[in-house]
Short mmCIF file of C-alpha atoms in Angstrom, two decimals:
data_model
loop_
_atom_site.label_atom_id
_atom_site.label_comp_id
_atom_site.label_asym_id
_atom_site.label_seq_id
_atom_site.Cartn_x
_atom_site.Cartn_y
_atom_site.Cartn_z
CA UNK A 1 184.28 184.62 141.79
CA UNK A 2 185.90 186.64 139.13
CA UNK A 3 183.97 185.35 136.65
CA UNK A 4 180.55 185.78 138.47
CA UNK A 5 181.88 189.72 139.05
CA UNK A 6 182.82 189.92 134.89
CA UNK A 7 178.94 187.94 134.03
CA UNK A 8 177.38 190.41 136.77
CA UNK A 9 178.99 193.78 135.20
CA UNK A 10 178.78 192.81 131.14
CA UNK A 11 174.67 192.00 132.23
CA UNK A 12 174.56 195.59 133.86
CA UNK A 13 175.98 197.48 130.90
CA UNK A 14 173.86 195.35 128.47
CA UNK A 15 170.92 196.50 130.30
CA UNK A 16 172.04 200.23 130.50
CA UNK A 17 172.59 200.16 126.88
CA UNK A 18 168.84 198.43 126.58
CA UNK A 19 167.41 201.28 128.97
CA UNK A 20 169.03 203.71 126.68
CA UNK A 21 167.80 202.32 123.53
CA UNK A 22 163.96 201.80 124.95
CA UNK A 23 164.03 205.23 126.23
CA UNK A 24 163.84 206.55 122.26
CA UNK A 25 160.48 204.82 121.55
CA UNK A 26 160.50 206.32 118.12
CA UNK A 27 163.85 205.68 117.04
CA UNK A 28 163.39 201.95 118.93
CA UNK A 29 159.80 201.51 116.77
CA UNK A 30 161.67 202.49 112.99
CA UNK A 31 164.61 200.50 113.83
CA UNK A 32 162.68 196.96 114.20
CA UNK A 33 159.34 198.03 112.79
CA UNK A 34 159.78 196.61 109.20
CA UNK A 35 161.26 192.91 110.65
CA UNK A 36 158.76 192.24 113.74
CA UNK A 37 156.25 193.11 110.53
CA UNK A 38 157.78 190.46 109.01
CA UNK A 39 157.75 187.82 111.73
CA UNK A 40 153.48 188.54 112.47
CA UNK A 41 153.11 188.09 109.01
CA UNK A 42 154.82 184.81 108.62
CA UNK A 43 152.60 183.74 112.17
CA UNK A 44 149.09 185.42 110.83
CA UNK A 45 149.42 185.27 106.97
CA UNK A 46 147.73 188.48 107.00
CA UNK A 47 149.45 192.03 106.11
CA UNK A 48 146.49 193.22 108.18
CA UNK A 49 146.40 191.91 111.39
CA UNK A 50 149.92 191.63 111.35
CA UNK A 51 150.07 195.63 111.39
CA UNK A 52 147.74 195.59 114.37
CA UNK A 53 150.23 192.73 116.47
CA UNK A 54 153.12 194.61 115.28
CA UNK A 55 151.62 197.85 117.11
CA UNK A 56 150.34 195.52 120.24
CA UNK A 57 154.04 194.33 120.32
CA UNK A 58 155.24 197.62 120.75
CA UNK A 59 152.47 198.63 123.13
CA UNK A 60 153.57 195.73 125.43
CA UNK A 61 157.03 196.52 125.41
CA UNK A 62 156.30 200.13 125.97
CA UNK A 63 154.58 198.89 129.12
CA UNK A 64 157.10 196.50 130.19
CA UNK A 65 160.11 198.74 129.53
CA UNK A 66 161.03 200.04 133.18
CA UNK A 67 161.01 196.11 134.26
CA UNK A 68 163.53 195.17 131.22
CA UNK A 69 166.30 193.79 133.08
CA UNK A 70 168.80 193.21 130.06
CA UNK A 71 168.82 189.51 130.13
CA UNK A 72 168.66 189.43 126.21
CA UNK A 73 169.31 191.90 123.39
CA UNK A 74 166.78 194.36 122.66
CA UNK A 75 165.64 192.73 119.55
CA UNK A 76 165.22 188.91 121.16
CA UNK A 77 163.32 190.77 123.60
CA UNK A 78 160.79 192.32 121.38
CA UNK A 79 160.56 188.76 119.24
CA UNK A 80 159.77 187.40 122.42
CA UNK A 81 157.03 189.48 123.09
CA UNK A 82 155.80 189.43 119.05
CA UNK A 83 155.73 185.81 119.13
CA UNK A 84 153.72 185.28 122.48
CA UNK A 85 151.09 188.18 121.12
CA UNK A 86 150.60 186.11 118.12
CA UNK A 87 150.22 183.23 119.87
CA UNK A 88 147.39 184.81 121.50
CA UNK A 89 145.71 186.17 118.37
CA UNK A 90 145.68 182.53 116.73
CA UNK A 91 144.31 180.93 119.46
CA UNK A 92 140.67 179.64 118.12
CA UNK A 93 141.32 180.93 114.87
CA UNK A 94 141.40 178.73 111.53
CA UNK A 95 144.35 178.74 108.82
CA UNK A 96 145.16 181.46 106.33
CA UNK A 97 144.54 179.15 103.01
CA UNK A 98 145.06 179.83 99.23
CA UNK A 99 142.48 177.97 97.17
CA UNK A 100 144.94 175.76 95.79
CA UNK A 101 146.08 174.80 99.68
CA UNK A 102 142.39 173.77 99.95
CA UNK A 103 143.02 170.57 98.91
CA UNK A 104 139.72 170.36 96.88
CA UNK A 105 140.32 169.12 92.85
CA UNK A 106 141.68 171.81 90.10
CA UNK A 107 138.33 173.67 88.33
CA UNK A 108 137.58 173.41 84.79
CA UNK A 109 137.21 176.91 83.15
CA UNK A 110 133.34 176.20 82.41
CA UNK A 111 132.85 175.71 86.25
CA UNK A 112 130.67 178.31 87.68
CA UNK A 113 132.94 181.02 90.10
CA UNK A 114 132.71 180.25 93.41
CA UNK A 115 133.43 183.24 95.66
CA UNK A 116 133.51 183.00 99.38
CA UNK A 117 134.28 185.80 101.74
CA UNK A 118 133.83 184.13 104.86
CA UNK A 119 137.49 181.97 104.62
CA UNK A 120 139.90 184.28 105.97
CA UNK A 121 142.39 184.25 103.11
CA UNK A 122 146.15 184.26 102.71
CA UNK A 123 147.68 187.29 102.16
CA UNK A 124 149.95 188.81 100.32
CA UNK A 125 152.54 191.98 101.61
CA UNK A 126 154.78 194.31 100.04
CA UNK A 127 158.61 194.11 100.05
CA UNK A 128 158.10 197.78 101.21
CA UNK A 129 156.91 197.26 104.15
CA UNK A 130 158.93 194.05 105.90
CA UNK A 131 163.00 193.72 106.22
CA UNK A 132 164.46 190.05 105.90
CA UNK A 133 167.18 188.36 105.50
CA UNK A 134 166.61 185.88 103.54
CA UNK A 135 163.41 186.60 100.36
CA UNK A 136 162.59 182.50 100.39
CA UNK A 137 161.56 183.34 104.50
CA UNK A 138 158.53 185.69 103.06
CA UNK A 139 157.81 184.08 100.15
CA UNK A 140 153.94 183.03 99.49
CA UNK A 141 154.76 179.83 99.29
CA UNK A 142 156.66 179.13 102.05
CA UNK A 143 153.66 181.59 104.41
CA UNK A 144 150.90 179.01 102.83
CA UNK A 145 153.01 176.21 103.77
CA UNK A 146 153.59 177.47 107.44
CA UNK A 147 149.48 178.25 107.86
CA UNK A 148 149.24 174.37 107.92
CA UNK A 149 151.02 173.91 111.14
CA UNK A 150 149.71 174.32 114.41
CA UNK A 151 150.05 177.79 115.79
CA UNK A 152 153.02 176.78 118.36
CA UNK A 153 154.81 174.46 115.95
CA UNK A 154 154.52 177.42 113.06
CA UNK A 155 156.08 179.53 115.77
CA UNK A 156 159.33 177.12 116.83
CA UNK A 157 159.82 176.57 112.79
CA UNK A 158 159.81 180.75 112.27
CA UNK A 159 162.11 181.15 115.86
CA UNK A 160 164.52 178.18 114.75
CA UNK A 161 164.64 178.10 110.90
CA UNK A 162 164.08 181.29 110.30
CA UNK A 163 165.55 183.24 112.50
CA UNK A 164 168.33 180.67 113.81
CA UNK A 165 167.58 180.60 117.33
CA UNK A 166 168.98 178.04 119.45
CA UNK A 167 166.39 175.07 121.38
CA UNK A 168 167.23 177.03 124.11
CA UNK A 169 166.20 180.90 122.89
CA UNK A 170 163.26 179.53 121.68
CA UNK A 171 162.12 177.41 124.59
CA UNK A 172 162.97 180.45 126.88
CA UNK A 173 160.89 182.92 124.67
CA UNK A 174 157.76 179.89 124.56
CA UNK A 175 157.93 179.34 128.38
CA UNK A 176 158.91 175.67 127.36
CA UNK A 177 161.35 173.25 126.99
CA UNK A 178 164.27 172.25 124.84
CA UNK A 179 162.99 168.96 124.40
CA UNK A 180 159.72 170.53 124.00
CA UNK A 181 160.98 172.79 121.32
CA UNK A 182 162.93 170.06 119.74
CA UNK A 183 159.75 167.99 119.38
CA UNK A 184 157.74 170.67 118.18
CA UNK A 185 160.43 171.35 115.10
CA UNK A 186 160.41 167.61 114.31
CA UNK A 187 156.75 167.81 114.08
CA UNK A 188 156.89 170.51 111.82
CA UNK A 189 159.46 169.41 109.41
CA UNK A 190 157.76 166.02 109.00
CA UNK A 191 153.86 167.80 108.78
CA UNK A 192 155.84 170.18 105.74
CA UNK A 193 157.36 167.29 104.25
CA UNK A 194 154.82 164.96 104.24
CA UNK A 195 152.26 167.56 102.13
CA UNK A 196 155.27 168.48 99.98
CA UNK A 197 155.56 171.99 100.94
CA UNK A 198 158.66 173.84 100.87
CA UNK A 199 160.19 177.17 100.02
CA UNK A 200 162.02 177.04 96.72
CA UNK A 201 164.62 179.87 96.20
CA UNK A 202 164.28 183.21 95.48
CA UNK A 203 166.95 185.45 93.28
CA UNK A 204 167.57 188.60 95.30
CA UNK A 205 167.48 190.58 91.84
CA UNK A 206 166.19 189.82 88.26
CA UNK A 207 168.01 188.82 85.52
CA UNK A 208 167.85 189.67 81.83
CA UNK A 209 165.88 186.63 80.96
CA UNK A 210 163.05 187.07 83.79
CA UNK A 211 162.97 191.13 82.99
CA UNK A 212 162.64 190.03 79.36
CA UNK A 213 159.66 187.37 80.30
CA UNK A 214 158.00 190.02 82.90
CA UNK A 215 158.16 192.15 79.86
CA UNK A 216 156.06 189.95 77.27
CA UNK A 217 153.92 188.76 80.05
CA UNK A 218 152.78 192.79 80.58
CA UNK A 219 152.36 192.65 76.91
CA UNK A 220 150.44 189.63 76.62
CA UNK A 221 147.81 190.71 78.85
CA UNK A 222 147.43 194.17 77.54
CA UNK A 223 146.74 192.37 74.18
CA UNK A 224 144.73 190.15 75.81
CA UNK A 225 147.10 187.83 73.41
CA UNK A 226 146.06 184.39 74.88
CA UNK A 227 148.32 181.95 72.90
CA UNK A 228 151.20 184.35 74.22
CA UNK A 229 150.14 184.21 77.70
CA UNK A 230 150.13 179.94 77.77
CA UNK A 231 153.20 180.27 75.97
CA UNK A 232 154.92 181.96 79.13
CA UNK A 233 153.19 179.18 81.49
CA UNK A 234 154.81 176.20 82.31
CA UNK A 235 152.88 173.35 80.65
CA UNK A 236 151.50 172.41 84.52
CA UNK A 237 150.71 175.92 85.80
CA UNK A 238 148.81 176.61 88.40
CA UNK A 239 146.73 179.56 88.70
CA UNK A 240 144.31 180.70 92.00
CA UNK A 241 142.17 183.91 92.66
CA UNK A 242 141.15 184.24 95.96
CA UNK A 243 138.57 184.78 97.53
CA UNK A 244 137.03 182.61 94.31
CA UNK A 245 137.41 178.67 95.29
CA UNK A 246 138.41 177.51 91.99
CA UNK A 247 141.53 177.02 91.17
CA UNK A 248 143.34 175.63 87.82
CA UNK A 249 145.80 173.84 86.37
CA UNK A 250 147.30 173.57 82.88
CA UNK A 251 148.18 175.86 80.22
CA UNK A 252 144.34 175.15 78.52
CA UNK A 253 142.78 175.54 81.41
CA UNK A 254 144.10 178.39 82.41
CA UNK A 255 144.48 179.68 78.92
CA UNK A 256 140.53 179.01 78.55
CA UNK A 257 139.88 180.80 82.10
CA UNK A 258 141.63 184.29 80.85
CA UNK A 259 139.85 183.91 77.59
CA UNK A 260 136.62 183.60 78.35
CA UNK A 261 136.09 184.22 82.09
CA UNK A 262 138.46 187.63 82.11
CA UNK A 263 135.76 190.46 81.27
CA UNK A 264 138.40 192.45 79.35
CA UNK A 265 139.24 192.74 75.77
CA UNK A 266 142.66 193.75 73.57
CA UNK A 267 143.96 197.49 75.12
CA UNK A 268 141.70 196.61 78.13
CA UNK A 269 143.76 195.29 80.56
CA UNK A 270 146.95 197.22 81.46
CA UNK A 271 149.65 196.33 84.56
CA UNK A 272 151.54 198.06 86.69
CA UNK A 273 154.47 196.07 87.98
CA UNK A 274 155.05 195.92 92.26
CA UNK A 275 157.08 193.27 94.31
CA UNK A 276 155.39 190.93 96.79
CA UNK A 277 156.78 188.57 99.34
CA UNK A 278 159.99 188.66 97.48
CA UNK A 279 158.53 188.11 94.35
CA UNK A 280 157.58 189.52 90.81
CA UNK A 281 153.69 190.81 91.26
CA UNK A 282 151.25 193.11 88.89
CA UNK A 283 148.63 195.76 89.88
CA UNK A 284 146.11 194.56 86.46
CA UNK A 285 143.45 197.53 85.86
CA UNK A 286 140.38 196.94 83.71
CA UNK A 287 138.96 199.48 81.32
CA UNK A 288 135.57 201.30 82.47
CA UNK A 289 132.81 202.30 79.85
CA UNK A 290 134.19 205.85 80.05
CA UNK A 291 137.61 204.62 78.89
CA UNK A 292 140.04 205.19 82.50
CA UNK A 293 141.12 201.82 84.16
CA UNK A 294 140.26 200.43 87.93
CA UNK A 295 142.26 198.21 89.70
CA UNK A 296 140.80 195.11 89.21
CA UNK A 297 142.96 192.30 90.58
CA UNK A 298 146.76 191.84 92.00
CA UNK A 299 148.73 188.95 90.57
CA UNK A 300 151.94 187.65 92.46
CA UNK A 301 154.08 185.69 90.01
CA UNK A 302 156.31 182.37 90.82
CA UNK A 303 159.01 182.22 87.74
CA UNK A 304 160.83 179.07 87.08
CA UNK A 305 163.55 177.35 85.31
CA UNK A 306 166.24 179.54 83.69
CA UNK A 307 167.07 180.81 79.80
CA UNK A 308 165.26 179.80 77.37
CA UNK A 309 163.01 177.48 80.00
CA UNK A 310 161.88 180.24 81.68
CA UNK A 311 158.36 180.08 82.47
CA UNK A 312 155.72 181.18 84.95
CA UNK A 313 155.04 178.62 87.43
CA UNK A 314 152.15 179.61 89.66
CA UNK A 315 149.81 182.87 89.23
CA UNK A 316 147.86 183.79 92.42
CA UNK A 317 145.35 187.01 91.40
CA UNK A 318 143.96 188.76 94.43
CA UNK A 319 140.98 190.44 93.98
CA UNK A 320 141.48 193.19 96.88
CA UNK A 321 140.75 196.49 95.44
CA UNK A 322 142.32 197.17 99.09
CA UNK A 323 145.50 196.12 97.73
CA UNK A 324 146.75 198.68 95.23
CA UNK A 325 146.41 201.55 97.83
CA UNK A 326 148.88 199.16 99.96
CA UNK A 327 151.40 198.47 97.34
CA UNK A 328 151.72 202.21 96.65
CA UNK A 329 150.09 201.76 93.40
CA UNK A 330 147.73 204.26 91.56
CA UNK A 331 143.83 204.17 92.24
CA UNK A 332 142.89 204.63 88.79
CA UNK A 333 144.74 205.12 85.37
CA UNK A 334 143.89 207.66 82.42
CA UNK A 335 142.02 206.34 79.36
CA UNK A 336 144.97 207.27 77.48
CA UNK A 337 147.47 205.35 79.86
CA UNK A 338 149.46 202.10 77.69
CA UNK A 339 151.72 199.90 79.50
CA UNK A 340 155.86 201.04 78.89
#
């Protein structure tokens, strides 16, 4: 009986400290804003809709406020209600892909371009804008890797993996069952493991030996130095553009591709350095006939290996003009601009 009374009062002043913190809708929107981003990005694979679910989340909540009873924290709450409005969104809707995730052979650089704007692409987001704790959980990778799972598996791996909620949280906030939920993660792990895709680790801060290889990298490219750009590669580097199909493979190849596919020149072709899902990323401009620079394409960079192995494992360059306003960086650059 005592115990019922203790379990009956510690749920009333959880839910009067609930009603006071839903009551500040503003304060309550910049306080979990930046990690419910997070979570309908890892679900939609699109910085994009995942602002739009984000503000649906909040909308929902907002609606649903007087009738929060304090059951759960604040936070599970709104993850609850995040989750299930993703859910909805997916339903009918077809994978976020790179073009390497298309599983369709590597291009040679004489291939013709293939660009296609009807696959709704994988995309990438600024560190800016989401709060995790863990960089591997937003990394592009590990976001291509979750678009091949079925929307409901995708969402037990994100509820258990990621954000260490017990069989039971998770069936609760999915209206299903621990064994349900226990399948469902199974599935997942096995569907991840059997294509090979996993999240590899991501250093929460550069060291001198990637600065110094971000460095000649910038270099390279404002050169257009080509034999210095494959020698930062690792010999089997992969390298995508979306929304082009190709992709490639190899330091030639990919080598070859910059040389004679990139329309730029030496001096052309200055970056602007950015972070994406956890990771290093360029703004790359291109030089216009009257000498200033336009964004041209955004490349998010996977480093491997350590010292003097260092390379750069996988490029992916999206060609979003859209992007640069997003990652804060400038619309155009003086004719006069060169790279620090």
């Amino acid at each position: 009986m005592g115990s019922a009374t203790v379990t009956e009062a510690n749920t009333t002043a959880t839910a009067a400290v609930a009603s006071d913190e839903l009551a500040d809708f503003d304060t309550l929107t910049g306080r979990y804003q930046r990690e419910l981003m997070a979570h309908c990005y890892r679900m939609s694979g699109s910085v994009h809709e995942a602002e739009d679910l984000v503000q649906e989340t909040f909308l929902r909540a907002w609606k649903a406020s007087a009738s929060f009873q304090g059951r759960s924290s604040v936070r599970t709450w709104l993850y609850k209600i995040a989750t299930n409005v993703c859910l909805t969104n997916l339903e009918a809707k077809p994978r976020r892909p790179l073009p390497t995730g298309l599983g369709t052979a590597d291009s040679a650089p004489s291939d013709e371009l293939l660009e296609d704007h009807e696959v709704p692409w994988l995309e990438p987001i600024p560190d800016a804008a989401v709060e995790v704790a863990e960089r591997d959980t937003i990394r592009l990778a590990f976001v291509a890797a979750l678009q091949h799972l079925p929307a409901r598996q995708r969402a037990v791996l994100i509820l258990r993996d990621v954000l260490r909620w017990s069989a039971a949280e998770t069936a609760t906030a999915l209206d299903t069952t621990t064994a349900a939920v226990n399948s469902a993660l199974q599935r997942a792990h096995a569907q991840l493991a059997e294509r090979g895709l996993s999240p590899d680790t991501v250093e929460p801060d550069l060291d001198q030996a990637q600065r110094t290889l971000l460095d000649a990298y910038l270099q390279a490219f404002w050169r257009k130095d080509i034999d210095q750009i494959v020698q930062l590669l690792k010999y089997d580097a992969t390298w995508d553009m979306p929304p082009f199909l190709n992709h490639y493979r190899g330091t030639e190849a990919i080598g070859e591709l910059i040389g004679t596919k990139c329309p730029g020149g030496c001096n052309d072709m200055p970056m602007v350095e950015t972070v994406a899902n956890g990771q290093p990323a360029f703004g790359l401009y291109m030089r216009q006939p009257d000498g200033h620079f336009e964004p041209f394409h955004l490349q998010v960079l996977q480093l491997t290996g350590c010292g003097d192995d260092l390379r750069v494992e996988h490029v992916t360059a999206f060609f979003d003009a859209r992007l640069f306003a997003r990652f804060g960086l400038p619309e155009r650059l003086p004719a006069d601009y060169v790279p620090a």
